[in-house]
Coordinates of C-alpha atoms and ligand atoms in Angstrom, one line a residue:
M24 CA -0.2 0.0 0.1
K25 CA 1.3 3.1 -1.0
G26 CA 1.7 5.8 1.8
R27 CA 1.2 9.6 2.4
A28 CA 2.9 12.5 0.1
M29 CA 4.9 14.9 2.0
K30 CA 6.5 18.2 1.5
I31 CA 9.7 19.1 3.1
L32 CA 10.8 23.0 3.2
P33 CA 14.1 24.3 2.8
I34 CA 15.9 24.2 6.3
E35 CA 18.6 27.5 7.7
N36 CA 20.4 25.3 9.6
L37 CA 20.6 22.1 11.9
R38 CA 21.5 22.6 15.8
G39 CA 21.5 20.9 18.7
E40 CA 21.2 17.3 19.5
I41 CA 19.6 14.2 17.7
K42 CA 18.9 10.9 18.8
V43 CA 18.1 8.3 15.9
P44 CA 16.7 5.0 16.5
G45 CA 18.3 1.7 17.4
D46 CA 20.9 -0.3 15.0
K47 CA 18.7 -2.5 12.6
S48 CA 21.2 -4.9 12.0
I49 CA 22.1 -5.3 15.7
S50 CA 18.6 -5.2 16.6
H51 CA 17.9 -8.6 14.3
R52 CA 20.7 -10.3 15.6
S53 CA 19.9 -9.4 19.0
V54 CA 16.2 -11.1 18.4
I55 CA 17.6 -14.1 16.5
F56 CA 20.4 -14.9 18.5
S57 CA 18.3 -14.7 21.9
S58 CA 15.9 -17.0 20.1
L59 CA 18.4 -19.7 20.4
A60 CA 19.5 -19.4 24.0
S61 CA 17.5 -20.8 26.9
S62 CA 17.5 -17.7 29.2
T63 CA 15.2 -14.4 28.9
V64 CA 17.3 -11.7 27.3
E65 CA 16.3 -7.9 27.6
I66 CA 16.8 -5.7 24.9
E67 CA 17.4 -2.2 25.3
N68 CA 16.9 0.4 22.8
F69 CA 15.7 -2.0 20.1
L70 CA 14.6 -0.5 16.6
H71 CA 10.7 -0.8 16.4
G72 CA 11.1 -0.4 12.7
A73 CA 8.9 -2.6 10.5
D74 CA 11.8 -4.8 9.6
C75 CA 13.1 -5.6 13.1
L76 CA 9.4 -6.3 13.9
S77 CA 9.1 -8.7 10.7
T78 CA 12.3 -10.9 12.6
V79 CA 10.1 -10.7 15.8
D80 CA 6.9 -11.9 14.2
C81 CA 8.9 -14.6 12.4
M82 CA 10.6 -16.0 15.6
K83 CA 7.4 -16.0 17.3
K84 CA 6.3 -18.5 14.6
F85 CA 9.2 -20.2 15.2
G86 CA 7.6 -20.9 18.9
V87 CA 9.9 -18.4 20.7
D88 CA 8.6 -16.1 23.2
V89 CA 9.4 -12.6 22.3
Q90 CA 7.4 -10.2 24.5
I91 CA 7.3 -6.3 23.2
D92 CA 7.2 -3.8 26.5
G93 CA 7.0 -0.4 25.8
E94 CA 10.7 0.5 24.2
K95 CA 12.0 -2.8 25.0
V96 CA 12.0 -6.3 24.1
F97 CA 12.5 -9.5 26.3
V98 CA 12.9 -12.7 24.3
T99 CA 13.1 -16.2 26.0
G100 CA 14.2 -19.0 23.5
N101 CA 13.9 -22.8 23.7
G102 CA 17.7 -23.5 23.2
L103 CA 19.7 -24.2 19.8
R104 CA 17.2 -26.8 19.3
G105 CA 14.3 -25.3 20.7
L106 CA 12.5 -23.9 17.4
R107 CA 9.0 -25.2 16.5
E108 CA 7.5 -26.1 12.9
P109 CA 5.8 -22.5 11.8
E110 CA 2.1 -23.5 11.3
N111 CA 2.1 -20.9 8.2
I112 CA 4.3 -19.3 5.9
L113 CA 6.7 -16.8 7.3
D114 CA 6.5 -13.4 5.8
A115 CA 10.0 -11.3 6.1
G116 CA 8.0 -8.1 4.7
N117 CA 10.6 -5.8 3.2
S118 CA 13.4 -7.0 5.1
G119 CA 16.5 -8.8 3.8
T120 CA 18.3 -9.4 6.7
T121 CA 15.1 -11.0 8.2
L122 CA 14.8 -13.5 5.0
R123 CA 18.3 -14.2 4.7
L124 CA 19.5 -14.7 8.1
L125 CA 16.4 -17.1 8.7
L126 CA 17.0 -19.1 5.3
G127 CA 20.5 -19.7 7.2
L128 CA 18.5 -20.9 10.5
A129 CA 16.1 -23.0 8.6
A130 CA 18.2 -24.8 6.8
A131 CA 19.3 -26.3 10.1
Q132 CA 16.0 -27.5 11.2
N133 CA 14.4 -31.0 11.3
F134 CA 10.8 -29.2 9.7
N135 CA 10.0 -27.4 6.2
T136 CA 9.8 -23.7 6.3
T137 CA 8.4 -21.6 3.9
F138 CA 8.9 -17.9 3.8
T139 CA 7.4 -15.0 1.4
G140 CA 7.9 -11.1 1.5
D141 CA 6.6 -7.8 -0.2
D142 CA 7.1 -6.7 -3.8
S143 CA 10.5 -5.5 -3.2
L144 CA 11.9 -8.9 -1.5
R145 CA 10.3 -11.2 -3.9
Q146 CA 12.2 -9.6 -6.6
R147 CA 15.5 -9.1 -4.7
P148 CA 18.3 -12.4 -5.4
M149 CA 18.2 -15.2 -3.2
G150 CA 20.5 -17.4 -4.9
R151 CA 23.7 -16.0 -3.5
V152 CA 22.3 -17.4 0.1
I153 CA 20.5 -20.7 -1.2
K154 CA 23.9 -21.6 -2.9
P155 CA 26.4 -21.9 0.0
L156 CA 23.5 -23.4 2.2
A157 CA 23.0 -26.2 -0.7
E158 CA 26.6 -26.9 0.0
M159 CA 26.1 -27.7 3.3
G160 CA 23.5 -30.3 2.6
A161 CA 21.0 -28.0 3.0
S162 CA 17.3 -28.5 0.8
I163 CA 15.9 -25.4 -0.3
V164 CA 13.7 -24.7 -3.5
G165 CA 13.1 -21.4 -4.6
R166 CA 11.1 -19.7 -7.3
N167 CA 12.3 -18.6 -10.7
G168 CA 15.0 -21.3 -10.4
N169 CA 15.6 -21.0 -6.9
K170 CA 16.6 -17.1 -7.1
N171 CA 13.4 -15.7 -5.8
L172 CA 10.8 -16.1 -2.9
P173 CA 8.7 -17.9 -2.4
I174 CA 11.3 -20.4 -0.8
T175 CA 10.8 -23.3 0.8
V176 CA 13.2 -25.2 3.2
I177 CA 13.1 -29.0 3.5
G178 CA 13.9 -29.9 6.6
G179 CA 15.9 -32.8 8.6
K180 CA 19.2 -32.7 6.6
N181 CA 22.6 -33.2 8.2
L182 CA 24.3 -29.9 7.5
C183 CA 28.5 -30.4 6.8
G184 CA 30.9 -27.5 6.9
I185 CA 32.0 -26.1 4.3
T186 CA 35.2 -23.5 2.9
Y187 CA 33.2 -20.9 1.1
E188 CA 34.5 -18.1 -0.9
M189 CA 32.0 -15.2 -1.4
P190 CA 31.6 -14.0 -4.5
V191 CA 30.0 -10.5 -3.3
A192 CA 30.3 -9.1 0.1
S193 CA 27.2 -9.8 1.9
A194 CA 27.0 -9.4 5.5
Q195 CA 23.4 -11.2 5.1
V196 CA 24.9 -14.2 3.2
K197 CA 27.9 -14.2 5.8
S198 CA 25.3 -14.7 8.7
A199 CA 23.3 -16.8 7.2
I200 CA 26.2 -19.1 6.4
I201 CA 27.4 -18.9 10.1
L202 CA 23.9 -19.5 11.7
A203 CA 23.7 -22.6 9.6
A204 CA 27.7 -23.4 10.7
L205 CA 26.3 -23.5 14.6
Y206 CA 24.5 -27.0 13.6
A207 CA 27.2 -28.4 11.5
E208 CA 29.0 -31.5 11.4
N209 CA 32.6 -30.0 11.3
P210 CA 34.0 -25.9 11.0
T211 CA 32.9 -23.8 8.2
T212 CA 35.3 -21.0 7.1
I213 CA 34.1 -18.3 5.1
I214 CA 36.1 -16.1 2.9
E215 CA 35.2 -12.3 2.4
P216 CA 36.1 -10.4 -0.9
A217 CA 36.0 -7.6 1.5
P218 CA 35.1 -7.1 5.0
S219 CA 31.2 -6.5 5.5
R220 CA 29.6 -5.7 8.9
D221 CA 31.0 -8.2 11.9
H222 CA 27.7 -8.1 14.2
T223 CA 27.2 -11.6 14.0
E224 CA 31.0 -12.5 14.7
K225 CA 30.7 -10.1 17.6
M226 CA 27.3 -11.1 19.1
L227 CA 27.5 -14.6 18.5
S228 CA 31.1 -14.3 20.1
A229 CA 29.4 -12.7 23.4
F230 CA 27.1 -16.0 23.1
G231 CA 30.0 -18.2 23.6
V232 CA 30.4 -19.5 20.0
Q233 CA 33.4 -19.9 19.0
I234 CA 34.5 -17.8 15.8
E235 CA 38.1 -17.6 14.7
K236 CA 39.2 -14.5 12.6
V237 CA 42.4 -14.9 10.3
G238 CA 42.6 -12.1 7.3
N239 CA 39.4 -12.0 5.4
A240 CA 38.4 -15.6 6.2
I241 CA 36.3 -16.2 9.3
K242 CA 36.3 -20.1 10.9
I243 CA 33.2 -20.7 12.8
F244 CA 33.2 -24.0 15.1
P245 CA 29.5 -26.3 16.0
A246 CA 27.9 -25.2 19.2
K247 CA 26.2 -27.2 21.6
S248 CA 24.5 -24.5 23.2
L249 CA 24.4 -20.3 23.2
T250 CA 24.6 -19.0 26.5
A251 CA 23.0 -15.3 26.3
P252 CA 23.9 -12.3 28.4
E253 CA 21.2 -11.1 30.7
K254 CA 21.0 -8.1 28.6
I255 CA 21.7 -6.5 25.2
I256 CA 21.9 -2.7 24.9
V257 CA 21.3 -1.8 21.1
P258 CA 23.5 1.3 19.9
N259 CA 21.9 3.8 17.7
D260 CA 22.1 3.5 14.1
I261 CA 24.9 5.1 11.8
S262 CA 23.0 4.4 8.9
S263 CA 20.5 6.7 10.4
A264 CA 22.8 9.1 11.7
A265 CA 24.1 9.5 8.4
Y266 CA 20.9 11.8 6.7
W267 CA 21.3 14.3 9.4
I268 CA 25.5 14.0 9.5
V269 CA 25.3 15.1 5.7
L270 CA 22.4 17.5 6.4
A271 CA 24.3 19.4 9.1
A272 CA 27.4 19.3 6.9
V273 CA 25.9 20.9 4.0
T274 CA 24.0 23.4 5.8
K275 CA 25.4 26.7 6.9
N276 CA 25.3 27.5 10.6
S277 CA 24.9 24.2 11.7
A278 CA 25.9 22.2 14.4
V279 CA 24.5 18.6 15.7
T280 CA 26.0 16.3 18.2
I281 CA 23.8 12.7 17.3
K282 CA 24.3 10.8 20.9
N283 CA 25.3 7.5 21.0
V284 CA 25.6 6.0 17.7
G285 CA 27.2 2.4 16.9
V286 CA 31.0 3.2 15.4
N287 CA 31.9 -0.3 14.9
Q288 CA 34.6 -0.2 12.3
T289 CA 32.8 -2.2 9.5
R290 CA 30.4 0.7 9.2
T291 CA 32.4 3.7 9.5
G292 CA 33.1 4.3 5.8
I293 CA 30.6 7.3 5.6
L294 CA 32.7 9.4 8.8
D295 CA 36.2 8.3 6.9
V296 CA 34.7 9.3 3.3
L297 CA 33.2 12.8 4.8
K298 CA 36.0 13.7 6.4
N299 CA 37.9 13.1 3.5
M300 CA 35.5 15.5 1.6
G301 CA 36.3 18.2 4.7
A302 CA 33.6 17.5 7.1
A303 CA 34.3 18.4 10.3
I304 CA 33.3 15.5 12.2
E305 CA 34.4 14.8 15.8
L306 CA 33.7 11.5 17.8
E307 CA 33.3 12.1 21.6
N308 CA 32.5 9.8 24.5
L309 CA 33.7 6.6 23.1
H310 CA 32.7 3.3 24.9
E311 CA 31.7 -0.2 24.3
S312 CA 29.3 -2.5 25.1
G313 CA 28.7 -6.1 24.1
G314 CA 31.9 -5.6 21.7
E315 CA 30.2 -2.7 19.9
L316 CA 31.7 0.7 20.4
S317 CA 29.8 3.8 20.4
A318 CA 30.1 7.5 20.5
D319 CA 28.6 10.8 20.1
I320 CA 29.3 12.0 16.6
K321 CA 29.7 16.0 16.5
V322 CA 29.4 17.6 13.2
T323 CA 29.3 21.3 11.9
S324 CA 28.8 22.8 8.9
S325 CA 31.8 22.3 6.3
K326 CA 32.8 23.2 2.6
L327 CA 33.1 19.9 0.9
R328 CA 35.2 18.9 -2.2
S329 CA 34.6 15.8 -4.4
V330 CA 36.3 12.4 -3.5
E331 CA 36.6 9.3 -6.0
I332 CA 36.1 6.0 -3.9
G333 CA 35.8 2.0 -4.1
G334 CA 37.1 -1.1 -3.2
A335 CA 37.4 -2.5 0.1
I336 CA 35.3 1.1 1.8
I337 CA 32.0 0.1 -0.2
P338 CA 30.8 -2.5 2.0
R339 CA 31.5 0.0 4.9
L340 CA 29.0 2.3 3.6
I341 CA 26.9 0.8 1.2
D342 CA 23.3 2.1 3.1
E343 CA 24.8 5.2 3.2
V344 CA 25.7 5.9 -0.9
P345 CA 22.1 7.9 -1.4
A346 CA 23.2 10.2 1.7
L347 CA 26.6 10.6 0.2
A348 CA 25.2 11.2 -3.1
V349 CA 23.5 14.4 -1.5
A350 CA 26.7 15.2 0.1
A351 CA 28.4 14.8 -3.0
A352 CA 26.1 17.2 -4.9
F353 CA 27.0 20.3 -2.7
A354 CA 30.5 19.5 -2.9
E355 CA 33.0 21.3 -5.3
G356 CA 33.8 19.0 -8.2
T357 CA 32.8 15.4 -9.5
T358 CA 32.7 12.7 -7.1
I359 CA 33.3 9.0 -8.5
I360 CA 31.8 6.0 -6.6
H361 CA 33.3 3.1 -8.0
D362 CA 31.8 -0.6 -7.2
V363 CA 28.3 -0.2 -5.9
G364 CA 26.7 -2.4 -8.3
E365 CA 25.1 -4.1 -5.0
L366 CA 23.0 -0.8 -5.1
R367 CA 20.9 -2.0 -7.9
V368 CA 19.4 -5.2 -6.0
K369 CA 18.7 -3.4 -2.7
E370 CA 14.9 -2.4 -1.4
S371 CA 15.0 -0.5 -4.9
D372 CA 17.3 -0.1 -7.6
R373 CA 18.9 2.8 -5.8
L374 CA 21.5 3.8 -8.7
N375 CA 18.1 3.8 -10.8
A376 CA 16.5 5.8 -7.9
I377 CA 19.4 8.5 -7.4
V378 CA 19.8 9.2 -11.1
N379 CA 16.0 9.5 -11.9
E380 CA 14.7 11.2 -8.7
F381 CA 17.8 13.5 -7.8
N382 CA 18.0 14.6 -11.2
K383 CA 14.8 15.9 -10.9
I384 CA 16.2 18.5 -7.7
S385 CA 19.4 19.5 -9.4
R386 CA 19.5 18.6 -13.3
G387 CA 22.8 16.3 -14.7
S388 CA 24.1 16.2 -11.3
F389 CA 23.8 12.4 -11.0
E390 CA 24.7 9.5 -13.5
A391 CA 25.3 5.8 -13.0
T392 CA 27.3 3.0 -15.1
A393 CA 26.2 -0.6 -14.3
T394 CA 28.5 -0.7 -11.1
D395 CA 29.5 3.4 -10.6
L396 CA 27.5 6.6 -9.7
I397 CA 29.1 9.8 -10.3
V398 CA 27.8 13.2 -8.8
H399 CA 28.5 16.5 -10.3
G400 CA 28.7 18.9 -7.1
G401 CA 27.4 22.3 -7.0
R402 CA 25.0 22.5 -10.0
E403 CA 21.8 24.5 -9.5
K404 CA 18.8 23.0 -7.3
I405 CA 15.4 23.7 -7.1
F406 CA 11.9 22.3 -5.7
A407 CA 11.1 18.9 -7.2
E408 CA 8.5 16.1 -7.0
C409 CA 10.1 12.7 -6.5
K410 CA 9.3 9.4 -6.0
T411 CA 10.4 7.3 -3.3
Y412 CA 10.1 3.9 -4.8
A413 CA 8.9 2.7 -1.6
D414 CA 12.3 2.8 -0.4
H415 CA 13.0 3.8 2.9
R416 CA 16.6 5.1 2.2
I417 CA 15.7 6.7 -0.9
A418 CA 12.9 8.5 0.6
M419 CA 15.2 10.2 3.4
A420 CA 17.8 10.8 0.9
L421 CA 15.6 13.1 -0.9
S422 CA 14.1 14.6 2.2
I423 CA 17.9 15.7 3.2
F424 CA 18.4 16.9 -0.1
G425 CA 15.2 19.0 -0.5
A426 CA 15.8 20.4 3.1
A427 CA 19.3 21.5 2.4
A428 CA 18.5 22.8 -1.3
N429 CA 14.8 24.1 -2.5
G430 CA 12.5 22.1 -0.7
V431 CA 11.2 18.4 -2.1
E432 CA 7.6 16.9 -2.4
I433 CA 7.7 12.6 -1.9
D434 CA 5.2 10.6 -3.0
D435 CA 5.7 8.1 -0.2
A436 CA 6.8 9.1 3.5
D437 CA 5.5 6.5 5.5
C438 CA 8.0 3.7 3.8
V439 CA 10.6 5.4 6.4
K440 CA 8.7 3.4 8.6
I441 CA 11.4 0.2 7.6
S442 CA 14.4 2.0 9.6
Y443 CA 13.5 5.3 11.0
P444 CA 9.6 5.6 12.1
N445 CA 10.0 8.8 13.5
F446 CA 12.4 10.2 10.9
F447 CA 9.8 13.2 9.9
Q448 CA 9.8 14.6 13.2
F449 CA 12.5 16.9 12.1
V450 CA 11.7 17.9 8.2
M451 CA 8.0 17.3 8.1
R452 CA 5.2 19.2 6.4
N453 CA 2.2 17.8 5.1
T454 CA 0.9 18.4 2.1
Ligands
S3P8 C1 23.0 -5.9 6.3 C2 23.6 -5.9 5.4 C3 23.9 -5.8 4.1 C4 22.8 -4.1 4.0 C5 21.4 -4.3 5.0 C6 21.6 -4.6 6.4 C7 22.8 -6.9 7.6 O1 23.1 -6.1 3.1 O2 22.7 -3.1 3.0 O3 21.1 -3.2 4.9 O4 22.2 -6.6 8.4 O5 23.8 -7.8 7.4 P1 24.0 -7.5 2.3 O6 24.5 -8.2 3.1 O7 23.0 -7.4 0.8 O8 25.4 -6.3 1.7

């Protein structure tokens, strides 16, 4: 269902303290991994976005006790081998993380599970996760030659450990393999082309799983049980903070502090690139919880210059490319972002969305090849009516683009509920 249209007016500046919601990746993992332990885990600062609620819904249908109590979530699992056969098809909604991680988990169960998802998720590539799981001995059948949802996992298979060289850096695929590897007969080794976010490795280590890391290789040992901490505190999401970081950097007289943001090294590519572009960004109050680093991020307005990036930094900022494209549109010179072909298979084809919609605000600024994004900075910006393609990150990037330029009207503001339900508290104007 299509959401409300929303008009965003230009802002003069952005000042003050901002709290963004809990980290989406860590919220998913906190519920899934706690479901595999056998004590009650309290999850604080859980992201109550639609994607993470899809994960909660699926885990409940696997027979896990998940209670939402205001901001908090309490999960009481039945142990590593305590999941039950769902009565019905599981719906992962818009969430690639829910689906891909749970495919890995379902592959190791002794019952069958069928998954589906929304219009976007049903188009997204699932062969990349089915292939390694099948090598481990899983039996998985999907539409369109095992590429797309709906997908059925046939349970009751004994899995064996494999050595798997991943063709694309993907934390979702890596995590699916890691979950299946917990149940395998022998250890599994995963080799990544470049490091992707490592929240799964960090959190499962805190749950007592033996995971060894040597360079880009990760070795996972089968587990007998998981031992959960009493409490997991989810840091705030750097991917949500990215919109305010960029907006503060590109609007005059701005100074914001975004509190307690997760700054895990595998997620901070956006900070590194913006600093290279000349943005004034400082980290304060660095601290650690459950193996994850957090900090307050302080940003003040700056004059930005273009950059050329690609390679290993890309997985460290993949979800922030739409926000980065906005920063590049205000920078002096032409920014080139190589190796972002993965953006074509996210919640929408994000390269296509950027070229079609961002150019309505700044004509001729954005170009894309199959794998690269080119942004010509400093060109004229006008008010425009733009489409979000029902993609939360396109909606939020368009909103800050309009706020920093001459305003924008987006056709579907509600899609931000996927990762940032109260995003428009800051820039909202109903049409
Ligand atoms: C995620 C991994 C990334 C990212 C997504 C969340 C995760 O996807 O884009 O938003 O939580 O593991 P890929 O694994 O497809 O790169």
